[in-house]
PDB file of N, CA and C in Angstrom:
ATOM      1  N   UNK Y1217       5.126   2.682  -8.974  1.00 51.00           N
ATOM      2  CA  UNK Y1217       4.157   1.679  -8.573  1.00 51.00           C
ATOM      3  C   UNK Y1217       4.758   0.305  -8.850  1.00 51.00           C
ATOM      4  N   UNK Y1218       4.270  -0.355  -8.052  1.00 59.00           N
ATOM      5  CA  UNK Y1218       5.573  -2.108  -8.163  1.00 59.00           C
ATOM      6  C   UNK Y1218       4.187  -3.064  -9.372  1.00 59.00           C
ATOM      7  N   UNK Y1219       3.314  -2.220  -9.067  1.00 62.00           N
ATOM      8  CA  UNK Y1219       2.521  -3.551 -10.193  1.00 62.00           C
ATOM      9  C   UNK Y1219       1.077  -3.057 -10.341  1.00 62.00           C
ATOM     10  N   UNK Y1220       0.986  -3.810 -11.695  1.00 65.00           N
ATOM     11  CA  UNK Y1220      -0.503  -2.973 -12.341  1.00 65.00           C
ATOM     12  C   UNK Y1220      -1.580  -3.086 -11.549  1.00 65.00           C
ATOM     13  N   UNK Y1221      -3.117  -2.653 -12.112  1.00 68.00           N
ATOM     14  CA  UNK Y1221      -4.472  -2.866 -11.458  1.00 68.00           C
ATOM     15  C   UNK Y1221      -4.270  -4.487 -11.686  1.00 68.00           C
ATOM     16  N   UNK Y1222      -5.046  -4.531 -10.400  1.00 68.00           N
ATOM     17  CA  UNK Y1222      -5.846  -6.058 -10.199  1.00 68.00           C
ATOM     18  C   UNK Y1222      -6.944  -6.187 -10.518  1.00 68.00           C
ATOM     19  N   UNK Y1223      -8.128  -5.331 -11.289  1.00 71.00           N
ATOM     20  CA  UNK Y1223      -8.568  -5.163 -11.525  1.00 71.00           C
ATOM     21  C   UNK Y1223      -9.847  -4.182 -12.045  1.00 71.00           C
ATOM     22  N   UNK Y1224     -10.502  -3.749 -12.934  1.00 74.00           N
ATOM     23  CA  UNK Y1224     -10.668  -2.644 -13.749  1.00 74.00           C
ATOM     24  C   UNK Y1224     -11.981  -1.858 -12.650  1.00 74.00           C
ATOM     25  N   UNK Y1225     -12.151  -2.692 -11.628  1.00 74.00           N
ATOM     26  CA  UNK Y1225     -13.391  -1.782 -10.906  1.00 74.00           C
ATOM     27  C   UNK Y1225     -12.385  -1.580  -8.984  1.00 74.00           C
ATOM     28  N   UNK Y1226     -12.490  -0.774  -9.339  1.00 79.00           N
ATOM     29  CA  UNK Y1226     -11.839   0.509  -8.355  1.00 79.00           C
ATOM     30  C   UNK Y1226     -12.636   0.455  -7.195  1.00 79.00           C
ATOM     31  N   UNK Y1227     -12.457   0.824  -6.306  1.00 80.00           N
ATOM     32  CA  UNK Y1227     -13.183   1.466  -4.549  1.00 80.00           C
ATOM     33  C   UNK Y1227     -12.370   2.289  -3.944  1.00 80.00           C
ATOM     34  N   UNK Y1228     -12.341   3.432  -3.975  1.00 87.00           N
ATOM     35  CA  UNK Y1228     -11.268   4.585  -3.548  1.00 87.00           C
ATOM     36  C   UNK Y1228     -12.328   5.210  -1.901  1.00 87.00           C
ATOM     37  N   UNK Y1229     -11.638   5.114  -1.524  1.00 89.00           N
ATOM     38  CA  UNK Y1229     -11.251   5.376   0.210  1.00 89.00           C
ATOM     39  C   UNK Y1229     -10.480   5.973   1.197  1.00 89.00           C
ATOM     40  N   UNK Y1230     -10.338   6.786   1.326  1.00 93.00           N
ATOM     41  CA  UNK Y1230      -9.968   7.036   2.627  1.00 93.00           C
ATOM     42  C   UNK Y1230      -9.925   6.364   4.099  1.00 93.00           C
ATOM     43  N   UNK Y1231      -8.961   6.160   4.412  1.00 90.00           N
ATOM     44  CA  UNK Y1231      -8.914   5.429   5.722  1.00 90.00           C
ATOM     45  C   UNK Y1231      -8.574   6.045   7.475  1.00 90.00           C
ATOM     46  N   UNK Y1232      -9.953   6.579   7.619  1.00 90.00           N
ATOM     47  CA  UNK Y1232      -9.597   7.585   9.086  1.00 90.00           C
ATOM     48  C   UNK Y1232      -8.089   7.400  10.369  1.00 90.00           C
ATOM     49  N   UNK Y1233      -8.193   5.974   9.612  1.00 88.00           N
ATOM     50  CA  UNK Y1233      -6.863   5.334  10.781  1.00 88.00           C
ATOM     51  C   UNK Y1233      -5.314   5.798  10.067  1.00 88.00           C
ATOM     52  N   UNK Y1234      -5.467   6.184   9.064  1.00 90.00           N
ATOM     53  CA  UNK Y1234      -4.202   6.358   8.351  1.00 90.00           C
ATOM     54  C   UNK Y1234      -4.222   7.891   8.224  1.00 90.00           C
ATOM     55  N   UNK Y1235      -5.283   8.937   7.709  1.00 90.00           N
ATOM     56  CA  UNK Y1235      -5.869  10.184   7.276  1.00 90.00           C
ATOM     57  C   UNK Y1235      -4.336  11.069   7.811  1.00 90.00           C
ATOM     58  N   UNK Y1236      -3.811  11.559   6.873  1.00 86.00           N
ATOM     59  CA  UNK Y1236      -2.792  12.348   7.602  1.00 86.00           C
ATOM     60  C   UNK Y1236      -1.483  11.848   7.363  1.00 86.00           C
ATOM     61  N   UNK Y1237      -1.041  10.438   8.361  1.00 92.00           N
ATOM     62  CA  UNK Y1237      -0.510  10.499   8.858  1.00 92.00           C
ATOM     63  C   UNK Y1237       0.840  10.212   7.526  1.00 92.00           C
ATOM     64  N   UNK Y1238       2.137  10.665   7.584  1.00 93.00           N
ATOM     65  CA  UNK Y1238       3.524  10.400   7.212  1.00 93.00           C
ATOM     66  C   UNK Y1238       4.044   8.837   6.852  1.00 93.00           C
ATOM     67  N   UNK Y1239       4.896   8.880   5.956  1.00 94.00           N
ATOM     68  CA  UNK Y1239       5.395   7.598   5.590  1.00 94.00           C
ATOM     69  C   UNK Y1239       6.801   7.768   4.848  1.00 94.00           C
ATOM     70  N   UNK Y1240       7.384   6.719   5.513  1.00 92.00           N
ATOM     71  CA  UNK Y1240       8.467   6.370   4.331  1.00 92.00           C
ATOM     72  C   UNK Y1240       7.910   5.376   3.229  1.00 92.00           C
ATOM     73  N   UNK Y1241       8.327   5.307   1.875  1.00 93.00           N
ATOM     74  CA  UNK Y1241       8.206   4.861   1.227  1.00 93.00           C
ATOM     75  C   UNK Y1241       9.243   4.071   0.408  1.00 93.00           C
ATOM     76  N   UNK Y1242       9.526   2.784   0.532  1.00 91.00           N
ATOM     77  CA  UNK Y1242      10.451   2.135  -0.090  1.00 91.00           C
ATOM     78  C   UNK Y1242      10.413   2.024  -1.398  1.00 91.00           C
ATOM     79  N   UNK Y1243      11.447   2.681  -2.270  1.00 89.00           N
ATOM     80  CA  UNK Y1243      11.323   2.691  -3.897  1.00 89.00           C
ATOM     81  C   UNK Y1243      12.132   1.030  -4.463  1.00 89.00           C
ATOM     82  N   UNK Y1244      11.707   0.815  -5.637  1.00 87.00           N
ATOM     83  CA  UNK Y1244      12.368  -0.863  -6.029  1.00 87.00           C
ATOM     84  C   UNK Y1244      13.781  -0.200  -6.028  1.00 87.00           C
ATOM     85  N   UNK Y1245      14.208   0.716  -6.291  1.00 89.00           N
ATOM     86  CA  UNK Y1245      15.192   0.902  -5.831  1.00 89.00           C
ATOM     87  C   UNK Y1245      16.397   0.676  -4.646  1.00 89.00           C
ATOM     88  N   UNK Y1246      15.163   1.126  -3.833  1.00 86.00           N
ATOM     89  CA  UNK Y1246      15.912   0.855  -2.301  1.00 86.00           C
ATOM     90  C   UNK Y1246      15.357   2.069  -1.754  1.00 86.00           C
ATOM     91  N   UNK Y1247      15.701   2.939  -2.136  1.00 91.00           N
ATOM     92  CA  UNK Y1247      15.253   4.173  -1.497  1.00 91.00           C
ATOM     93  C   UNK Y1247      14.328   4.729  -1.056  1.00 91.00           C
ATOM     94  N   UNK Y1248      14.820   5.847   0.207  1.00 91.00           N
ATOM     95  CA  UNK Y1248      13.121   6.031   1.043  1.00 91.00           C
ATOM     96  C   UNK Y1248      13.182   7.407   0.216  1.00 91.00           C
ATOM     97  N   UNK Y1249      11.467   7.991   0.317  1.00 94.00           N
ATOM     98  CA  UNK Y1249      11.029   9.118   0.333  1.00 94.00           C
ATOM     99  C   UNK Y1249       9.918   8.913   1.537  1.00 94.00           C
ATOM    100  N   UNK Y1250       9.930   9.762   1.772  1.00 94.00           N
ATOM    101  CA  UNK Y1250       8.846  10.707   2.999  1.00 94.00           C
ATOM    102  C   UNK Y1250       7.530  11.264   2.392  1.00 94.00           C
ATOM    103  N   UNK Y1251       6.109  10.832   2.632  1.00 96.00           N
ATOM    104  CA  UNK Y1251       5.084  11.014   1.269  1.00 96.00           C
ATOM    105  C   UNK Y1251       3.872  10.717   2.890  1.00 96.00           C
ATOM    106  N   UNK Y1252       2.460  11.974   2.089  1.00 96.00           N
ATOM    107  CA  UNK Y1252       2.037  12.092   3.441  1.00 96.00           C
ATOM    108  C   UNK Y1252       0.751  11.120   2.537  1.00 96.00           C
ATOM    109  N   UNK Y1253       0.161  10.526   3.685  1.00 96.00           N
ATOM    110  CA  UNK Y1253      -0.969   9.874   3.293  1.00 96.00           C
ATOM    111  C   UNK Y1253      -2.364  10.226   2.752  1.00 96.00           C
ATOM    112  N   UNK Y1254      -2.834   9.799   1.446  1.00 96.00           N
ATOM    113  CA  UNK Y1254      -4.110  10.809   0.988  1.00 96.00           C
ATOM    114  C   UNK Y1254      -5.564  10.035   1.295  1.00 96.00           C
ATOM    115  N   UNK Y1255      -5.442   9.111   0.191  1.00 96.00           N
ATOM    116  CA  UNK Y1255      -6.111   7.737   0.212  1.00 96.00           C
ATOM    117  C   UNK Y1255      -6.034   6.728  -0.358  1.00 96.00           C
ATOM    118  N   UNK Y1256      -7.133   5.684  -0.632  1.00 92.00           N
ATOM    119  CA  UNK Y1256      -6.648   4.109  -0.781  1.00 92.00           C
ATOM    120  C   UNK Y1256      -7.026   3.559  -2.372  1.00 92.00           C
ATOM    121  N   UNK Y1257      -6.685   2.766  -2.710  1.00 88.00           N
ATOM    122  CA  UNK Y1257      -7.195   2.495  -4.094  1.00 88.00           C
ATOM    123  C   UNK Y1257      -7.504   0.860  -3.656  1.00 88.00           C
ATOM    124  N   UNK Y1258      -8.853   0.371  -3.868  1.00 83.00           N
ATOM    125  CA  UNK Y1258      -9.068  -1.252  -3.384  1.00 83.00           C
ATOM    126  C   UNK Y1258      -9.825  -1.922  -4.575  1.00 83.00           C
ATOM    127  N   UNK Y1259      -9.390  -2.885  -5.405  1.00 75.00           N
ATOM    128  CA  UNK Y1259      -9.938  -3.357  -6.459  1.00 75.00           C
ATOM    129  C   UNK Y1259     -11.013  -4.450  -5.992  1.00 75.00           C
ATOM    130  N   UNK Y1260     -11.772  -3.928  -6.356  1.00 69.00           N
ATOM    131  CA  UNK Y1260     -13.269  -4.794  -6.512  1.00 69.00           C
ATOM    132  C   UNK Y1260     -13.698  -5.944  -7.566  1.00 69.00           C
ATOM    133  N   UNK Y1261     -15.008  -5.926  -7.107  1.00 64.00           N
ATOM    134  CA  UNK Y1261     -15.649  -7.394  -8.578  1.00 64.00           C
ATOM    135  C   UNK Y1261     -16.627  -6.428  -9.074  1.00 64.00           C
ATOM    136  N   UNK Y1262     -16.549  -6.725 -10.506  1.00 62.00           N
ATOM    137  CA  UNK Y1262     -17.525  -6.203 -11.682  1.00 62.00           C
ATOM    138  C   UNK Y1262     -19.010  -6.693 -11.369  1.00 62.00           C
ATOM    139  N   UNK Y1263     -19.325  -8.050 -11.090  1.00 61.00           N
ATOM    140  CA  UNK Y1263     -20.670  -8.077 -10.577  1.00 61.00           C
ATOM    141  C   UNK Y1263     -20.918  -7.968  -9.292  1.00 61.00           C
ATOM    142  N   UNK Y1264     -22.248  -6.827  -9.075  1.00 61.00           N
ATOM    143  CA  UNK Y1264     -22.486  -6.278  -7.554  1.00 61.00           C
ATOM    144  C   UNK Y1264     -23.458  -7.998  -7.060  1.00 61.00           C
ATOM    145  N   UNK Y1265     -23.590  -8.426  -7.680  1.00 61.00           N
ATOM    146  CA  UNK Y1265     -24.504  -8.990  -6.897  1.00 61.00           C
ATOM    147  C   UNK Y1265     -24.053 -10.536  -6.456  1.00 61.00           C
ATOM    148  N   UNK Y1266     -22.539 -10.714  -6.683  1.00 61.00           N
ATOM    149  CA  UNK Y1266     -21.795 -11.023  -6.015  1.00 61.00           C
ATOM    150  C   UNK Y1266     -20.860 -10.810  -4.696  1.00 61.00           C
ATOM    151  N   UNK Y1267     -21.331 -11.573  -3.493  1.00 63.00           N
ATOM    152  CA  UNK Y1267     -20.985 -10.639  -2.215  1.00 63.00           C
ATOM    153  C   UNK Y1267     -19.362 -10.590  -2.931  1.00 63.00           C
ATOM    154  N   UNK Y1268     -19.062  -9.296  -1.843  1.00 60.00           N
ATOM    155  CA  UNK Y1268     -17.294  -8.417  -1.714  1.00 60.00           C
ATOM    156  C   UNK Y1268     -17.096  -9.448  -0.810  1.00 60.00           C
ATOM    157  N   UNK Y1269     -16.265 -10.298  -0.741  1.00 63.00           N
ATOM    158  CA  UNK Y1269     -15.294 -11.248   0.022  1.00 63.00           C
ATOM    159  C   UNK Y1269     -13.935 -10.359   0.049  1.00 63.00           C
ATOM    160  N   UNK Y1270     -13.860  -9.458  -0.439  1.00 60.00           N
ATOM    161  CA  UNK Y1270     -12.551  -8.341  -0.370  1.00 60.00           C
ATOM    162  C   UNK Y1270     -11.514  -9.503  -1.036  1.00 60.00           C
ATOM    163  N   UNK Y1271     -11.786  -9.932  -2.294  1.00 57.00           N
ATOM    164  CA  UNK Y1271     -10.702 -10.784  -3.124  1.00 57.00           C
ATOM    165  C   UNK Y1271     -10.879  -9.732  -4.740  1.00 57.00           C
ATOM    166  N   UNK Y1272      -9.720  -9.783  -5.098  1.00 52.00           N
ATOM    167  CA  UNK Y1272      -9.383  -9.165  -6.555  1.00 52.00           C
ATOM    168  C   UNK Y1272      -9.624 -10.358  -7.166  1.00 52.00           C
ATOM    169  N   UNK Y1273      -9.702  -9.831  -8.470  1.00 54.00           N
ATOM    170  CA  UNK Y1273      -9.774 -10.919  -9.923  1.00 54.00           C
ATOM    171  C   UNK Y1273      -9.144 -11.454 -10.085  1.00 54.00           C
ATOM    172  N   UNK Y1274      -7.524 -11.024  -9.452  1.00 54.00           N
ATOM    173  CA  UNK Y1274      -6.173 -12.294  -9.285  1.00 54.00           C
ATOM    174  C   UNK Y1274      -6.270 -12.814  -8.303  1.00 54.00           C
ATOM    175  N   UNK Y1275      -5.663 -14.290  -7.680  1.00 56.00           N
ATOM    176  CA  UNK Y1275      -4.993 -14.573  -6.746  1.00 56.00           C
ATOM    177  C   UNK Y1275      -4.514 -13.682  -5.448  1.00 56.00           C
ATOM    178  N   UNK Y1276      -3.954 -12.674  -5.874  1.00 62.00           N
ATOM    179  CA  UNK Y1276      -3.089 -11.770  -5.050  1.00 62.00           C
ATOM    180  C   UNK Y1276      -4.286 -10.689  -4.402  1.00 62.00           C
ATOM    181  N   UNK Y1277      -4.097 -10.437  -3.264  1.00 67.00           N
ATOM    182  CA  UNK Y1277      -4.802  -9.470  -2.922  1.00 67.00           C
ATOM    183  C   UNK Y1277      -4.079  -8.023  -2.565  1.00 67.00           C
ATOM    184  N   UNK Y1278      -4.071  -6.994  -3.013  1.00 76.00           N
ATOM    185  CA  UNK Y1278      -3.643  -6.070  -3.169  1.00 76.00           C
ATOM    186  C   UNK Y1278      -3.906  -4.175  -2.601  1.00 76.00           C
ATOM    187  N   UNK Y1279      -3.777  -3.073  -2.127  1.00 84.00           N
ATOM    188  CA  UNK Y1279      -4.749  -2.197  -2.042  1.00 84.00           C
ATOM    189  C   UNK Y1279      -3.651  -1.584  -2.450  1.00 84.00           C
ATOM    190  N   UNK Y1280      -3.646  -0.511  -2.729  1.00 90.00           N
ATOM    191  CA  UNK Y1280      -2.822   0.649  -3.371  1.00 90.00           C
ATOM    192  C   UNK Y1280      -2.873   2.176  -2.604  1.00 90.00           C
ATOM    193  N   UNK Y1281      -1.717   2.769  -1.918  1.00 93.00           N
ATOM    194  CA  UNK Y1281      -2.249   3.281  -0.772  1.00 93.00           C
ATOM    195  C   UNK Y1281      -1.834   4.793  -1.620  1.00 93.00           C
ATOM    196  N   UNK Y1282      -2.132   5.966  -1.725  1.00 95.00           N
ATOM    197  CA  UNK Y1282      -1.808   7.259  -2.335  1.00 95.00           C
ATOM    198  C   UNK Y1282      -0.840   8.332  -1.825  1.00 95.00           C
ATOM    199  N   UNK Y1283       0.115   8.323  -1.827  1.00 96.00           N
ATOM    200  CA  UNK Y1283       1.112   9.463  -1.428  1.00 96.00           C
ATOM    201  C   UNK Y1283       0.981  11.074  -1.735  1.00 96.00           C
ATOM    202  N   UNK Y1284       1.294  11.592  -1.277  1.00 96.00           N
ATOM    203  CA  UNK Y1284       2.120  12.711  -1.998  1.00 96.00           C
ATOM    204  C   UNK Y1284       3.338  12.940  -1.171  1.00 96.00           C
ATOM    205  N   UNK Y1285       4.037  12.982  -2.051  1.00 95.00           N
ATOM    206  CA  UNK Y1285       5.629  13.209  -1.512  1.00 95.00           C
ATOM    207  C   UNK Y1285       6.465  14.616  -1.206  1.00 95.00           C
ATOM    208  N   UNK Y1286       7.375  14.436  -0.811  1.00 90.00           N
ATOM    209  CA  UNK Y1286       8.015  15.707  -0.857  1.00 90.00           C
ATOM    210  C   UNK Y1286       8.023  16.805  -2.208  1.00 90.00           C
ATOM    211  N   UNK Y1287       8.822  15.995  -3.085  1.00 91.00           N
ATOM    212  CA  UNK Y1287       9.188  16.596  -4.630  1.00 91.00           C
ATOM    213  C   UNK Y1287       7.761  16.834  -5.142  1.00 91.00           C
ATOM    214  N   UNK Y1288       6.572  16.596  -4.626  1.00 92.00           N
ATOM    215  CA  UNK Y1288       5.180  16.872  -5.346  1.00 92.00           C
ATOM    216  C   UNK Y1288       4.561  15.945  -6.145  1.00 92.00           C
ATOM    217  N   UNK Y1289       5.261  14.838  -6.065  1.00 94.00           N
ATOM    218  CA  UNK Y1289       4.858  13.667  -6.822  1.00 94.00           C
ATOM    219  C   UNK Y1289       3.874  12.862  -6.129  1.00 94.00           C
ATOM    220  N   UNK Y1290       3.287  11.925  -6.762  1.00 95.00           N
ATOM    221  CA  UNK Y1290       2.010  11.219  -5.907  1.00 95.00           C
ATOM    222  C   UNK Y1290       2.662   9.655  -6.330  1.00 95.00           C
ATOM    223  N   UNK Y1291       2.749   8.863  -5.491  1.00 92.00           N
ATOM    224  CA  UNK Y1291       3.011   7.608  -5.551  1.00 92.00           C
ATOM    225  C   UNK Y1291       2.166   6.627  -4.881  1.00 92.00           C
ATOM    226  N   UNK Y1292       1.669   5.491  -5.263  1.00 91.00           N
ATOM    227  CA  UNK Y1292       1.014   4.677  -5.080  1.00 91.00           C
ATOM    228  C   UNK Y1292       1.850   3.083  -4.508  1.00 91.00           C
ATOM    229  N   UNK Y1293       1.497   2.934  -3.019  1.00 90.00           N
ATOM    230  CA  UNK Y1293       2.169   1.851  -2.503  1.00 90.00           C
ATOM    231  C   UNK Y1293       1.659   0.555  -2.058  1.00 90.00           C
ATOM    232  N   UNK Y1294       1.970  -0.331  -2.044  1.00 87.00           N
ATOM    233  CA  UNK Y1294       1.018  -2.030  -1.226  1.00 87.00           C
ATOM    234  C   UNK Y1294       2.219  -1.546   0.498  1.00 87.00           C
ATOM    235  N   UNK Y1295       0.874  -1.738   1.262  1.00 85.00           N
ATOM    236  CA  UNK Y1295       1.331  -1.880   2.301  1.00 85.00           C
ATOM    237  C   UNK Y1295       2.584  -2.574   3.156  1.00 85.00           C
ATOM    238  N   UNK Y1296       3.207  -3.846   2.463  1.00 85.00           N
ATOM    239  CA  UNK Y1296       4.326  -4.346   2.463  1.00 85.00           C
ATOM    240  C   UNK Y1296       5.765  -3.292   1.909  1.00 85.00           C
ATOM    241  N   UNK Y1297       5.381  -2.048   1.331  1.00 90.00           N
ATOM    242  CA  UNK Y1297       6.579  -1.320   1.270  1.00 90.00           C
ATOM    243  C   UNK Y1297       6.361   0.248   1.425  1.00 90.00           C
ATOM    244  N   UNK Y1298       5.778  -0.089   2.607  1.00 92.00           N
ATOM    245  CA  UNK Y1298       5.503   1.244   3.698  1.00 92.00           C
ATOM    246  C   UNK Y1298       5.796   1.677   4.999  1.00 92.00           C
ATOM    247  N   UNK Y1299       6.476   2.470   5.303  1.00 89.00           N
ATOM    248  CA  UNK Y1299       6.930   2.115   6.457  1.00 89.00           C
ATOM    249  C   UNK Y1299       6.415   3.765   7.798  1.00 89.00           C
ATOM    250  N   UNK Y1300       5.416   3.453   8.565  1.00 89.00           N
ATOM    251  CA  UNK Y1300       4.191   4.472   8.925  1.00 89.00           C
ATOM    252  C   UNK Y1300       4.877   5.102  10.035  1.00 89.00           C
ATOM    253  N   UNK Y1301       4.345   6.355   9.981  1.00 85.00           N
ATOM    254  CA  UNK Y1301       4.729   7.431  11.193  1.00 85.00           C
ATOM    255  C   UNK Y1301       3.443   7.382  12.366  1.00 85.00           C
ATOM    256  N   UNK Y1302       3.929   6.745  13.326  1.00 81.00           N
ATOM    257  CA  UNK Y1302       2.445   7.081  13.709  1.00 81.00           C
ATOM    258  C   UNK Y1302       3.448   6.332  15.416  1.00 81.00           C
ATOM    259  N   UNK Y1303       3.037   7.804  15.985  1.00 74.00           N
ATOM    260  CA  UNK Y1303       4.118   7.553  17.630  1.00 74.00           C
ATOM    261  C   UNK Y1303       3.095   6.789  18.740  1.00 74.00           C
ATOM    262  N   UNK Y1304       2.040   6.368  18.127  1.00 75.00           N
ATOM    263  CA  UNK Y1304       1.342   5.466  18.988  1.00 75.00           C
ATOM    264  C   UNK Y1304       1.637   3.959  18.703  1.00 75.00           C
ATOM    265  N   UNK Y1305       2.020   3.791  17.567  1.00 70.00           N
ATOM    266  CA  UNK Y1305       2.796   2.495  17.003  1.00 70.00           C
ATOM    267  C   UNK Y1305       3.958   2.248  17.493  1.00 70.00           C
ATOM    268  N   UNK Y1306       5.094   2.850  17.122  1.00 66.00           N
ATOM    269  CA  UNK Y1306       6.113   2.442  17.294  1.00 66.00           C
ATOM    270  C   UNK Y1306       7.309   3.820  17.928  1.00 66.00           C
ATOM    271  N   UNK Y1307       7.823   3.707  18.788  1.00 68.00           N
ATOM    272  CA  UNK Y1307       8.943   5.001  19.272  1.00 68.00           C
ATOM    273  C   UNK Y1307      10.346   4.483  18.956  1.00 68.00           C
ATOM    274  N   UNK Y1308      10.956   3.112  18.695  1.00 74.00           N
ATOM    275  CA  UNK Y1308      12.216   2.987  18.515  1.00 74.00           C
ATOM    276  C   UNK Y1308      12.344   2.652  17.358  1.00 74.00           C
ATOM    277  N   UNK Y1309      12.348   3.553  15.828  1.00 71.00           N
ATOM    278  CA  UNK Y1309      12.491   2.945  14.454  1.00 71.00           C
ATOM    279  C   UNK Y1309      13.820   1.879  14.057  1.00 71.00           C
ATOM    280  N   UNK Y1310      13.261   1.338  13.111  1.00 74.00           N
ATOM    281  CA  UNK Y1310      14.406   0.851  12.908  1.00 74.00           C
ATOM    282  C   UNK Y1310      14.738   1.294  11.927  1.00 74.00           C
ATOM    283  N   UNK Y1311      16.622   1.300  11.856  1.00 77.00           N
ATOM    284  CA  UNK Y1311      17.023   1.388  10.661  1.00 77.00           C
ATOM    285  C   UNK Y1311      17.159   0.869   9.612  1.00 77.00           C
ATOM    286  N   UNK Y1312      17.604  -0.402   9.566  1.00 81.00           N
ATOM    287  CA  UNK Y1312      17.477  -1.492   8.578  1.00 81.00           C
ATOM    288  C   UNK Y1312      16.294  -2.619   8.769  1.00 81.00           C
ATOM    289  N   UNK Y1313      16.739  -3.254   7.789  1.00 82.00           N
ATOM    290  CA  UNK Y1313      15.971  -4.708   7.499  1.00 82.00           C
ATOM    291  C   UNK Y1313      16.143  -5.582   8.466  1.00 82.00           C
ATOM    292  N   UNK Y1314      15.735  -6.027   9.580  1.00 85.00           N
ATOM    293  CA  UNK Y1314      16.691  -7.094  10.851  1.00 85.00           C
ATOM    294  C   UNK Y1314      16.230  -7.910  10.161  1.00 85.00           C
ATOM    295  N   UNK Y1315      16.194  -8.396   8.812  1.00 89.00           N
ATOM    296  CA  UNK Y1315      16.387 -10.028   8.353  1.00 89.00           C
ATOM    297  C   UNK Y1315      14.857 -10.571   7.801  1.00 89.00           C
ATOM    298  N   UNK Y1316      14.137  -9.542   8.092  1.00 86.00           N
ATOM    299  CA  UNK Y1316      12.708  -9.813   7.444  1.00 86.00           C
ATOM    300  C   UNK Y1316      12.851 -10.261   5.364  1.00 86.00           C
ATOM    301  N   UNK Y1317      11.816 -11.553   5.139  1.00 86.00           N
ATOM    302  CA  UNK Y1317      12.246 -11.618   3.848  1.00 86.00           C
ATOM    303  C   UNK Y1317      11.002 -11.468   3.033  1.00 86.00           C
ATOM    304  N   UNK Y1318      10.898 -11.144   2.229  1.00 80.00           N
ATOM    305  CA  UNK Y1318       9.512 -11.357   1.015  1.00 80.00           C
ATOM    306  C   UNK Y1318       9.159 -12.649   0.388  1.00 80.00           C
ATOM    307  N   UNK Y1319       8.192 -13.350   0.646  1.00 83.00           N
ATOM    308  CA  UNK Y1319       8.191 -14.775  -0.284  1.00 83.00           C
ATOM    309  C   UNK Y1319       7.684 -14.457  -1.547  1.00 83.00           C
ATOM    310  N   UNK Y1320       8.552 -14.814  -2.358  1.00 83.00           N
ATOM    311  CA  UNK Y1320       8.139 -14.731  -3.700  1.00 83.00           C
ATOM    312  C   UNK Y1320       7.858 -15.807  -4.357  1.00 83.00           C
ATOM    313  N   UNK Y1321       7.161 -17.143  -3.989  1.00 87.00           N
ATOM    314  CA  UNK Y1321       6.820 -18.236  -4.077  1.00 87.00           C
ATOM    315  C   UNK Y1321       5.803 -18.059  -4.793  1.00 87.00           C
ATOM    316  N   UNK Y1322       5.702 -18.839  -6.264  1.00 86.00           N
ATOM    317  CA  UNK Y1322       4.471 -19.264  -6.760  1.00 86.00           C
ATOM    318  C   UNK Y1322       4.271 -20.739  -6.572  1.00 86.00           C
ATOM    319  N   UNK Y1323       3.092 -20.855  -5.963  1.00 87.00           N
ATOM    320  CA  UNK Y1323       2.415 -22.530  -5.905  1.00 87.00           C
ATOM    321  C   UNK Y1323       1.409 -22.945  -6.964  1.00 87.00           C
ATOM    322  N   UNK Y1324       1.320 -23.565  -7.940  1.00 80.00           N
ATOM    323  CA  UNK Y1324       0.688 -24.114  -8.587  1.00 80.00           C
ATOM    324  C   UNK Y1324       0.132 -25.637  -8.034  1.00 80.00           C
TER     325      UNK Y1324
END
């Protein structure tokens, strides 16, 4: 997992658009594994009677998506290091990175 809860109240989900379907999974490593999709982990606000604007307790907004992998392991991913099987999306994969970058910018 690349980074802790965003916060201590949970919303676990399933997502019919995803239900099923295959993934590579980019490890900080570098490396892919192949991990089939279960469901979602989405951090919420502690008071209900504050509307869900779908914002975490940090800055960062985050969801945590549930694997299970080949080796039997369950891994938990942010959508930025997922890479989806789904032949209505896309038919020509790519192999590498064509130059896409991550901003890792903090603004104060």
């Amino acid at each position: 997992m690349y980074w802790d809860c965003f916060s201590p109240y949970i919303d676990v989900q399933r997502r019919n658009r995803l239900a099923g379907l295959d993934a590579e999974l980019i490890r900080p490593d570098g490396k892919k594994v192949l991990g089939t999709y279960m469901f979602t982990l989405d951090w919420s606000w502690e008071n209900k009677g504050i509307p869900d604007l779908n914002f975490s307790e940090t800055p960062e907004h985050k969801c945590a998506h549930l694997f299970k992998v080949e080796t039997g392991n369950f891994y938990a991913y942010p959508n930025n290091r997922i890479i989806w099987y789904d032949n209505s999306w896309v038919f020509n994969r790519i192999d590498e990175n064509p130059g896409y970058e991550i901003d890792t910018t903090v603004y104060s």
